């Protein structure tokens, strides 16, 4: 579909991104996640510079840097003013997508305050049922789950190019949940109906994207075992940790091994492990870091969904954000119910929690450093796009 320059921190070679080259892209596994683990081993890597930059920040600046905000507008001036708060990221939803590609590129550019350090710009571009970009005609989960794994690599390679050409650096697009139940909320969006088939496609989708954009595995620890829609409730399951390891964990492990840059935590309660939703559970963050070995950025699912559950204990978005960071999230995402003031309120709440000792300063610094390292990595990329005339939509 398009051709672009590979990430500058890795190489200056031109990398083809049409569907015809997707299988080689999928096997390379040299994207954000793999580069982060390589680059940060040296003193000059993104992590070392991130630590330096974060160390110069005030607590309030660190707090702002771990907030990914949202306001529903295509007004570039308004978006620029919103991001001037120092927010670390912005998620594009349907209300942010203008009519043309050129307008979208202008809009994403307006989100940058400091050209030397652009924010993380994210989008939910799974394809199919969850698609923000109208030009995405590529195969999605509804058909990919029954097609050869190579088709998943091809579709997500083309999808990643479509996302990146508009100035978007993160795709919240890889559903690592697994279920064989057609009545499940997540069934149509899952890439497989059993752990192994899902794992193969999740790994292929991850590797295909990671040389182009930062990919995300969601919704950890797995929506398939927890019935219900987490947009309106806290789905729960009694599945044990051993059962989870044998089933729902498998696609996530595959995606992590393939180099995923981000891991999105769902508002899902595995009550035999922790009564709290995973997004607010220190235990689940410990499992992701220590057992699965994930060392990238952990992001919450939309914290507004917790409020939408109607449960009194999740009625305060600021308290939810503070609890999420304390549990181990690096980046807090707020969409549903978000206004122009919500992000500032969350920043103030996180800052106050650190000042009072409720939130350890080291936890905020660690989160801010992980997010900063990903921003530095993304801003190091230099892209040159050209139409790939031999590529066709995969479905």
CSV table of N, CA, C and O in Angstrom, one decimal, residues 140-240:
chain,number,residue,atom,x,y,z
A,140,UNK,N,-10.3,-8.1,8.3
A,140,UNK,CA,-10.3,-7.9,9.7
A,140,UNK,C,-10.7,-9.2,10.4
A,140,UNK,O,-10.8,-10.3,9.8
A,141,UNK,N,-10.8,-9.2,11.7
A,141,UNK,CA,-11.0,-10.4,12.5
A,141,UNK,C,-12.1,-11.3,12.1
A,141,UNK,O,-12.0,-12.5,12.2
A,142,UNK,N,-13.2,-10.7,11.6
A,142,UNK,CA,-14.3,-11.6,11.2
A,142,UNK,C,-14.0,-12.6,10.2
A,142,UNK,O,-14.5,-13.7,10.2
A,143,UNK,N,-13.0,-12.3,9.3
A,143,UNK,CA,-12.6,-13.3,8.3
A,143,UNK,C,-11.2,-13.8,8.6
A,143,UNK,O,-10.9,-15.0,8.3
A,144,UNK,N,-10.4,-13.0,9.2
A,144,UNK,CA,-9.0,-13.4,9.4
A,144,UNK,C,-8.9,-14.7,10.3
A,144,UNK,O,-8.0,-15.5,10.2
A,145,UNK,N,-9.8,-14.8,11.3
A,145,UNK,CA,-9.8,-16.0,12.2
A,145,UNK,C,-9.9,-17.3,11.4
A,145,UNK,O,-9.5,-18.4,12.0
A,146,UNK,N,-10.4,-17.3,10.2
A,146,UNK,CA,-10.6,-18.5,9.5
A,146,UNK,C,-9.7,-18.6,8.2
A,146,UNK,O,-9.9,-19.5,7.4
A,147,UNK,N,-8.8,-17.6,8.1
A,147,UNK,CA,-7.9,-17.6,6.9
A,147,UNK,C,-6.5,-18.0,7.4
A,147,UNK,O,-6.2,-17.9,8.6
A,148,UNK,N,-5.6,-18.3,6.5
A,148,UNK,CA,-4.2,-18.6,6.8
A,148,UNK,C,-3.6,-17.4,7.6
A,148,UNK,O,-3.9,-16.2,7.4
A,149,UNK,N,-2.6,-17.7,8.4
A,149,UNK,CA,-1.9,-16.7,9.3
A,149,UNK,C,-1.3,-15.6,8.4
A,149,UNK,O,-1.3,-14.4,8.8
A,150,UNK,N,-0.8,-16.0,7.2
A,150,UNK,CA,-0.2,-15.0,6.4
A,150,UNK,C,-1.1,-13.9,6.0
A,150,UNK,O,-0.7,-12.7,5.7
A,151,UNK,N,-2.4,-14.2,5.9
A,151,UNK,CA,-3.4,-13.1,5.6
A,151,UNK,C,-3.5,-12.1,6.7
A,151,UNK,O,-3.7,-10.9,6.5
A,152,UNK,N,-3.3,-12.5,8.0
A,152,UNK,CA,-3.3,-11.6,9.1
A,152,UNK,C,-2.1,-10.7,9.0
A,152,UNK,O,-2.2,-9.4,9.2
A,153,UNK,N,-1.0,-11.2,8.7
A,153,UNK,CA,0.3,-10.4,8.5
A,153,UNK,C,0.1,-9.4,7.4
A,153,UNK,O,0.4,-8.2,7.5
A,154,UNK,N,-0.5,-9.8,6.3
A,154,UNK,CA,-0.7,-8.9,5.1
A,154,UNK,C,-1.7,-7.8,5.5
A,154,UNK,O,-1.4,-6.6,5.2
A,155,UNK,N,-2.8,-8.1,6.1
A,155,UNK,CA,-3.8,-7.1,6.4
A,155,UNK,C,-3.2,-6.1,7.4
A,155,UNK,O,-3.5,-4.9,7.2
A,156,UNK,N,-2.5,-6.5,8.5
A,156,UNK,CA,-2.0,-5.6,9.5
A,156,UNK,C,-0.8,-4.8,9.0
A,156,UNK,O,-0.6,-3.7,9.5
A,157,UNK,N,-0.1,-5.3,8.0
A,157,UNK,CA,1.0,-4.6,7.4
A,157,UNK,C,0.4,-3.4,6.7
A,157,UNK,O,0.9,-2.2,6.8
A,158,UNK,N,-0.6,-3.7,5.9
A,158,UNK,CA,-1.2,-2.6,5.1
A,158,UNK,C,-2.0,-1.6,6.0
A,158,UNK,O,-1.9,-0.4,5.8
A,159,UNK,N,-2.6,-2.1,7.1
A,159,UNK,CA,-3.3,-1.3,8.0
A,159,UNK,C,-2.4,-0.4,8.8
A,159,UNK,O,-2.7,0.8,9.0
A,160,UNK,N,-1.2,-0.9,9.2
A,160,UNK,CA,-0.2,-0.1,9.9
A,160,UNK,C,0.2,1.1,9.0
A,160,UNK,O,0.4,2.2,9.5
A,161,UNK,N,0.5,0.8,7.7
A,161,UNK,CA,0.9,1.9,6.8
A,161,UNK,C,-0.2,3.0,6.7
A,161,UNK,O,0.1,4.2,6.7
A,162,UNK,N,-1.4,2.5,6.6
A,162,UNK,CA,-2.6,3.5,6.5
A,162,UNK,C,-2.6,4.4,7.8
A,162,UNK,O,-2.9,5.6,7.7
A,163,UNK,N,-2.4,3.8,9.0
A,163,UNK,CA,-2.4,4.5,10.2
A,163,UNK,C,-1.2,5.5,10.3
A,163,UNK,O,-1.4,6.7,10.6
A,164,UNK,N,0.0,5.0,10.0
A,164,UNK,CA,1.2,5.8,10.1
A,164,UNK,C,1.3,7.0,9.2
A,164,UNK,O,1.8,8.0,9.5
A,165,UNK,N,0.7,6.8,8.0
A,165,UNK,CA,0.9,7.9,7.0
A,165,UNK,C,0.1,9.2,7.4
A,165,UNK,O,0.4,10.3,6.9
A,166,UNK,N,-0.8,9.1,8.4
A,166,UNK,CA,-1.5,10.2,8.9
A,166,UNK,C,-0.9,10.9,10.1
A,166,UNK,O,-1.4,11.8,10.7
A,167,UNK,N,0.3,10.4,10.5
A,167,UNK,CA,1.0,11.0,11.7
A,167,UNK,C,0.6,10.3,13.0
A,167,UNK,O,0.8,10.9,14.0
A,168,UNK,N,-0.1,9.1,12.9
A,168,UNK,CA,-0.5,8.4,14.1
A,168,UNK,C,0.6,7.4,14.4
A,168,UNK,O,1.1,6.7,13.6
A,169,UNK,N,1.0,7.4,15.7
A,169,UNK,CA,2.1,6.6,16.1
A,169,UNK,C,1.8,5.3,16.9
A,169,UNK,O,2.6,4.4,17.0
A,170,UNK,N,0.5,5.2,17.4
A,170,UNK,CA,0.1,4.0,18.1
A,170,UNK,C,-1.2,3.4,17.5
A,170,UNK,O,-2.1,4.2,17.3
A,171,UNK,N,-1.3,2.1,17.3
A,171,UNK,CA,-2.5,1.5,17.0
A,171,UNK,C,-3.0,0.6,18.1
A,171,UNK,O,-2.3,-0.4,18.5
A,172,UNK,N,-4.1,0.9,18.7
A,172,UNK,CA,-4.7,0.1,19.7
A,172,UNK,C,-5.5,-1.0,19.0
A,172,UNK,O,-6.7,-1.1,19.2
A,173,UNK,N,-4.9,-1.7,18.1
A,173,UNK,CA,-5.6,-2.5,17.1
A,173,UNK,C,-5.5,-4.0,17.2
A,173,UNK,O,-6.2,-4.7,16.4
A,174,UNK,N,-4.7,-4.6,18.1
A,174,UNK,CA,-4.6,-6.0,18.1
A,174,UNK,C,-5.3,-6.7,19.3
A,174,UNK,O,-4.9,-6.5,20.5
A,175,UNK,N,-6.4,-7.3,19.0
A,175,UNK,CA,-7.3,-8.0,20.0
A,175,UNK,C,-6.7,-9.3,20.3
A,175,UNK,O,-6.7,-10.2,19.5
A,176,UNK,N,-6.1,-9.5,21.5
A,176,UNK,CA,-5.5,-10.7,21.9
A,176,UNK,C,-6.4,-11.6,22.7
A,176,UNK,O,-6.0,-12.6,23.3
A,177,UNK,N,-7.7,-11.2,22.9
A,177,UNK,CA,-8.7,-11.9,23.6
A,177,UNK,C,-9.0,-13.2,22.8
A,177,UNK,O,-9.0,-13.1,21.5
A,178,UNK,N,-9.4,-14.3,23.4
A,178,UNK,CA,-9.8,-15.5,22.7
A,178,UNK,C,-11.1,-16.1,23.2
A,178,UNK,O,-11.2,-16.2,24.4
A,179,UNK,N,-12.0,-16.4,22.3
A,179,UNK,CA,-13.2,-17.1,22.7
A,179,UNK,C,-13.7,-17.9,21.5
A,179,UNK,O,-13.6,-17.5,20.4
A,180,UNK,N,-14.4,-19.0,21.8
A,180,UNK,CA,-15.1,-19.8,20.8
A,180,UNK,C,-16.6,-19.6,20.8
A,180,UNK,O,-17.3,-20.2,20.1
A,181,UNK,N,-17.0,-18.7,21.7
A,181,UNK,CA,-18.4,-18.5,21.9
A,181,UNK,C,-18.9,-17.3,21.0
A,181,UNK,O,-18.6,-16.2,21.3
A,182,UNK,N,-19.7,-17.6,20.0
A,182,UNK,CA,-20.2,-16.6,19.1
A,182,UNK,C,-21.1,-15.6,19.8
A,182,UNK,O,-21.3,-14.5,19.3
A,183,UNK,N,-21.7,-15.9,21.0
A,183,UNK,CA,-22.5,-14.9,21.7
A,183,UNK,C,-21.7,-14.0,22.5
A,183,UNK,O,-22.2,-13.0,23.1
A,184,UNK,N,-20.4,-14.2,22.6
A,184,UNK,CA,-19.5,-13.3,23.4
A,184,UNK,C,-19.4,-12.0,22.8
A,184,UNK,O,-19.3,-11.8,21.6
A,185,UNK,N,-19.3,-10.9,23.7
A,185,UNK,CA,-19.2,-9.6,23.2
A,185,UNK,C,-17.9,-9.4,22.3
A,185,UNK,O,-17.9,-8.6,21.4
A,186,UNK,N,-16.9,-10.1,22.6
A,186,UNK,CA,-15.6,-9.9,22.0
A,186,UNK,C,-15.4,-10.9,20.8
A,186,UNK,O,-14.4,-10.8,20.1
A,187,UNK,N,-16.3,-11.9,20.6
A,187,UNK,CA,-16.0,-12.9,19.6
A,187,UNK,C,-15.7,-12.4,18.2
A,187,UNK,O,-14.7,-12.8,17.6
A,188,UNK,N,-16.5,-11.5,17.7
A,188,UNK,CA,-16.3,-11.0,16.3
A,188,UNK,C,-15.0,-10.2,16.2
A,188,UNK,O,-14.4,-10.1,15.1
A,189,UNK,N,-14.5,-9.7,17.3
A,189,UNK,CA,-13.2,-8.9,17.2
A,189,UNK,C,-12.0,-9.7,17.5
A,189,UNK,O,-10.9,-9.2,17.3
A,190,UNK,N,-12.1,-10.9,18.0
A,190,UNK,CA,-11.0,-11.8,18.3
A,190,UNK,C,-10.4,-12.4,17.0
A,190,UNK,O,-11.1,-12.6,16.1
A,191,UNK,N,-9.1,-12.6,17.1
A,191,UNK,CA,-8.4,-13.1,15.9
A,191,UNK,C,-8.3,-14.6,15.8
A,191,UNK,O,-7.9,-15.2,14.8
A,192,UNK,N,-8.8,-15.3,16.9
A,192,UNK,CA,-8.8,-16.7,16.9
A,192,UNK,C,-9.9,-17.3,17.8
A,192,UNK,O,-10.4,-16.5,18.7
A,193,UNK,N,-10.3,-18.5,17.7
A,193,UNK,CA,-11.3,-19.1,18.5
A,193,UNK,C,-10.7,-20.1,19.5
A,193,UNK,O,-11.4,-20.7,20.3
A,194,UNK,N,-9.4,-20.3,19.5
A,194,UNK,CA,-8.7,-21.2,20.4
A,194,UNK,C,-7.4,-20.5,20.7
A,194,UNK,O,-6.9,-19.7,19.9
A,195,UNK,N,-6.7,-20.9,21.8
A,195,UNK,CA,-5.5,-20.2,22.2
A,195,UNK,C,-4.4,-20.2,21.1
A,195,UNK,O,-3.8,-19.2,20.9
A,196,UNK,N,-4.2,-21.4,20.5
A,196,UNK,CA,-3.1,-21.5,19.5
A,196,UNK,C,-3.4,-20.7,18.3
A,196,UNK,O,-2.5,-19.9,17.8
A,197,UNK,N,-4.6,-20.8,17.7
A,197,UNK,CA,-4.9,-20.1,16.5
A,197,UNK,C,-4.8,-18.6,16.7
A,197,UNK,O,-4.4,-17.8,15.9
A,198,UNK,N,-5.3,-18.2,17.9
A,198,UNK,CA,-5.3,-16.7,18.2
A,198,UNK,C,-3.9,-16.3,18.4
A,198,UNK,O,-3.5,-15.2,17.9
A,199,UNK,N,-3.0,-17.1,19.1
A,199,UNK,CA,-1.7,-16.7,19.3
A,199,UNK,C,-0.9,-16.5,18.0
A,199,UNK,O,-0.1,-15.5,17.9
A,200,UNK,N,-1.1,-17.4,17.1
A,200,UNK,CA,-0.4,-17.3,15.8
A,200,UNK,C,-0.8,-16.0,15.1
A,200,UNK,O,0.1,-15.3,14.5
A,201,UNK,N,-2.0,-15.6,15.1
A,201,UNK,CA,-2.5,-14.4,14.4
A,201,UNK,C,-2.1,-13.1,15.1
A,201,UNK,O,-1.8,-12.1,14.5
A,202,UNK,N,-2.1,-13.2,16.5
A,202,UNK,CA,-1.7,-12.0,17.3
A,202,UNK,C,-0.2,-11.8,17.0
A,202,UNK,O,0.2,-10.6,16.9
A,203,UNK,N,0.6,-12.8,17.0
A,203,UNK,CA,2.0,-12.6,16.8
A,203,UNK,C,2.2,-12.1,15.4
A,203,UNK,O,3.1,-11.2,15.2
A,204,UNK,N,1.5,-12.5,14.4
A,204,UNK,CA,1.7,-12.1,13.0
A,204,UNK,C,1.2,-10.6,12.9
A,204,UNK,O,1.9,-9.8,12.3
A,205,UNK,N,0.1,-10.2,13.5
A,205,UNK,CA,-0.4,-8.8,13.5
A,205,UNK,C,0.6,-7.9,14.2
A,205,UNK,O,0.9,-6.8,13.7
A,206,UNK,N,1.2,-8.4,15.3
A,206,UNK,CA,2.1,-7.6,16.1
A,206,UNK,C,3.4,-7.3,15.3
A,206,UNK,O,3.8,-6.2,15.1
A,207,UNK,N,4.0,-8.4,14.7
A,207,UNK,CA,5.2,-8.2,14.0
A,207,UNK,C,5.1,-7.4,12.7
A,207,UNK,O,5.9,-6.6,12.4
A,208,UNK,N,3.9,-7.5,12.1
A,208,UNK,CA,3.6,-6.7,10.9
A,208,UNK,C,3.5,-5.2,11.2
A,208,UNK,O,3.9,-4.4,10.3
A,209,UNK,N,3.0,-4.9,12.3
A,209,UNK,CA,2.8,-3.5,12.7
A,209,UNK,C,4.1,-2.8,13.2
A,209,UNK,O,4.3,-1.6,13.0
A,210,UNK,N,4.9,-3.6,14.0
A,210,UNK,CA,5.9,-3.0,14.8
A,210,UNK,C,7.0,-2.3,14.1
A,210,UNK,O,7.8,-1.5,14.6
A,211,UNK,N,7.2,-2.6,12.8
A,211,UNK,CA,8.2,-1.9,12.0
A,211,UNK,C,7.7,-0.5,11.5
A,211,UNK,O,8.4,0.2,10.9
A,212,UNK,N,6.4,-0.3,11.8
A,212,UNK,CA,5.7,0.9,11.3
A,212,UNK,C,5.1,1.8,12.4
A,212,UNK,O,5.4,3.0,12.4
A,213,UNK,N,4.4,1.2,13.2
A,213,UNK,CA,3.7,1.9,14.4
A,213,UNK,C,3.9,1.1,15.6
A,213,UNK,O,4.2,-0.1,15.5
A,214,UNK,N,3.7,1.7,16.8
A,214,UNK,CA,3.7,0.9,18.0
A,214,UNK,C,2.4,0.2,18.1
A,214,UNK,O,1.3,0.8,18.1
A,215,UNK,N,2.4,-1.1,18.3
A,215,UNK,CA,1.2,-1.9,18.3
A,215,UNK,C,0.9,-2.2,19.8
A,215,UNK,O,1.7,-2.1,20.7
A,216,UNK,N,-0.4,-2.6,20.0
A,216,UNK,CA,-0.9,-2.7,21.3
A,216,UNK,C,-1.7,-4.0,21.4
A,216,UNK,O,-2.6,-4.3,20.6
A,217,UNK,N,-1.5,-4.8,22.5
A,217,UNK,CA,-2.2,-6.0,22.8
A,217,UNK,C,-3.3,-5.7,23.8
A,217,UNK,O,-3.1,-5.0,24.8
A,218,UNK,N,-4.6,-6.1,23.4
A,218,UNK,CA,-5.7,-5.8,24.3
A,218,UNK,C,-6.7,-7.0,24.3
A,218,UNK,O,-6.6,-7.8,23.4
A,219,UNK,N,-7.5,-7.2,25.4
A,219,UNK,CA,-7.6,-6.4,26.6
A,219,UNK,C,-7.1,-7.3,27.7
A,219,UNK,O,-7.9,-8.2,28.2
A,220,UNK,N,-5.9,-7.2,28.2
A,220,UNK,CA,-5.3,-8.0,29.2
A,220,UNK,C,-6.1,-7.9,30.5
A,220,UNK,O,-6.5,-6.9,30.9
A,221,UNK,N,-6.3,-9.1,31.2
A,221,UNK,CA,-5.7,-10.4,30.9
A,221,UNK,C,-6.6,-11.3,30.0
A,221,UNK,O,-6.3,-12.5,29.8
A,222,UNK,N,-7.6,-10.7,29.4
A,222,UNK,CA,-8.4,-11.5,28.4
A,222,UNK,C,-9.9,-11.3,28.6
A,222,UNK,O,-10.4,-11.7,29.7
A,223,UNK,N,-10.6,-10.8,27.6
A,223,UNK,CA,-12.0,-10.6,27.7
A,223,UNK,C,-12.8,-11.8,27.4
A,223,UNK,O,-14.0,-11.9,27.8
A,224,UNK,N,-12.2,-12.8,26.8
A,224,UNK,CA,-12.9,-14.0,26.4
A,224,UNK,C,-13.5,-14.8,27.6
A,224,UNK,O,-14.6,-15.4,27.5
A,225,UNK,N,-12.8,-14.8,28.7
A,225,UNK,CA,-13.2,-15.6,29.8
A,225,UNK,C,-14.2,-14.8,30.7
A,225,UNK,O,-14.9,-15.4,31.5
A,226,UNK,N,-14.3,-13.5,30.5
A,226,UNK,CA,-15.2,-12.7,31.3
A,226,UNK,C,-16.4,-12.2,30.5
A,226,UNK,O,-16.3,-11.3,29.7
A,227,UNK,N,-17.6,-12.8,30.6
A,227,UNK,CA,-18.7,-12.4,29.8
A,227,UNK,C,-19.2,-11.0,30.2
A,227,UNK,O,-19.1,-10.6,31.3
A,228,UNK,N,-19.8,-10.4,29.2
A,228,UNK,CA,-20.3,-9.0,29.4
A,228,UNK,C,-19.5,-8.0,28.6
A,228,UNK,O,-18.3,-8.3,28.2
A,229,UNK,N,-20.0,-6.8,28.5
A,229,UNK,CA,-19.4,-5.7,27.8
A,229,UNK,C,-18.8,-4.7,28.8
A,229,UNK,O,-19.5,-4.1,29.6
A,230,UNK,N,-17.5,-4.6,28.8
A,230,UNK,CA,-16.8,-3.7,29.8
A,230,UNK,C,-17.0,-2.3,29.5
A,230,UNK,O,-16.5,-1.4,30.3
A,231,UNK,N,-17.7,-1.9,28.5
A,231,UNK,CA,-18.1,-0.5,28.3
A,231,UNK,C,-19.2,-0.1,29.2
A,231,UNK,O,-19.3,1.1,29.5
A,232,UNK,N,-19.9,-1.1,29.8
A,232,UNK,CA,-21.0,-0.7,30.6
A,232,UNK,C,-21.1,-1.5,31.9
A,232,UNK,O,-22.0,-1.3,32.7
A,233,UNK,N,-20.1,-2.3,32.2
A,233,UNK,CA,-20.1,-3.2,33.4
A,233,UNK,C,-18.6,-3.6,33.6
A,233,UNK,O,-17.7,-3.3,32.9
A,234,UNK,N,-18.4,-4.3,34.7
A,234,UNK,CA,-17.1,-4.9,35.0
A,234,UNK,C,-17.3,-6.4,34.8
A,234,UNK,O,-17.7,-7.1,35.8
A,235,UNK,N,-17.1,-6.9,33.6
A,235,UNK,CA,-17.2,-8.4,33.4
A,235,UNK,C,-16.3,-9.2,34.4
A,235,UNK,O,-15.1,-8.7,34.6
A,236,UNK,N,-16.8,-10.3,34.9
A,236,UNK,CA,-16.0,-11.1,35.8
A,236,UNK,C,-16.0,-12.5,35.5
A,236,UNK,O,-16.9,-13.0,34.8
A,237,UNK,N,-15.0,-13.2,36.0
A,237,UNK,CA,-14.8,-14.6,35.8
A,237,UNK,C,-14.2,-15.2,37.0
A,237,UNK,O,-13.3,-14.6,37.7
A,238,UNK,N,-14.5,-16.5,37.3
A,238,UNK,CA,-13.8,-17.2,38.3
A,238,UNK,C,-12.6,-18.0,37.9
A,238,UNK,O,-12.1,-18.8,38.6
A,239,UNK,N,-12.2,-17.9,36.6
A,239,UNK,CA,-11.1,-18.6,36.1
A,239,UNK,C,-9.9,-18.5,36.9
A,239,UNK,O,-9.5,-17.4,37.3
A,240,UNK,N,-9.2,-19.6,37.2
A,240,UNK,CA,-8.1,-19.6,38.1
A,240,UNK,C,-6.8,-19.1,37.3
A,240,UNK,O,-6.8,-19.1,36.0
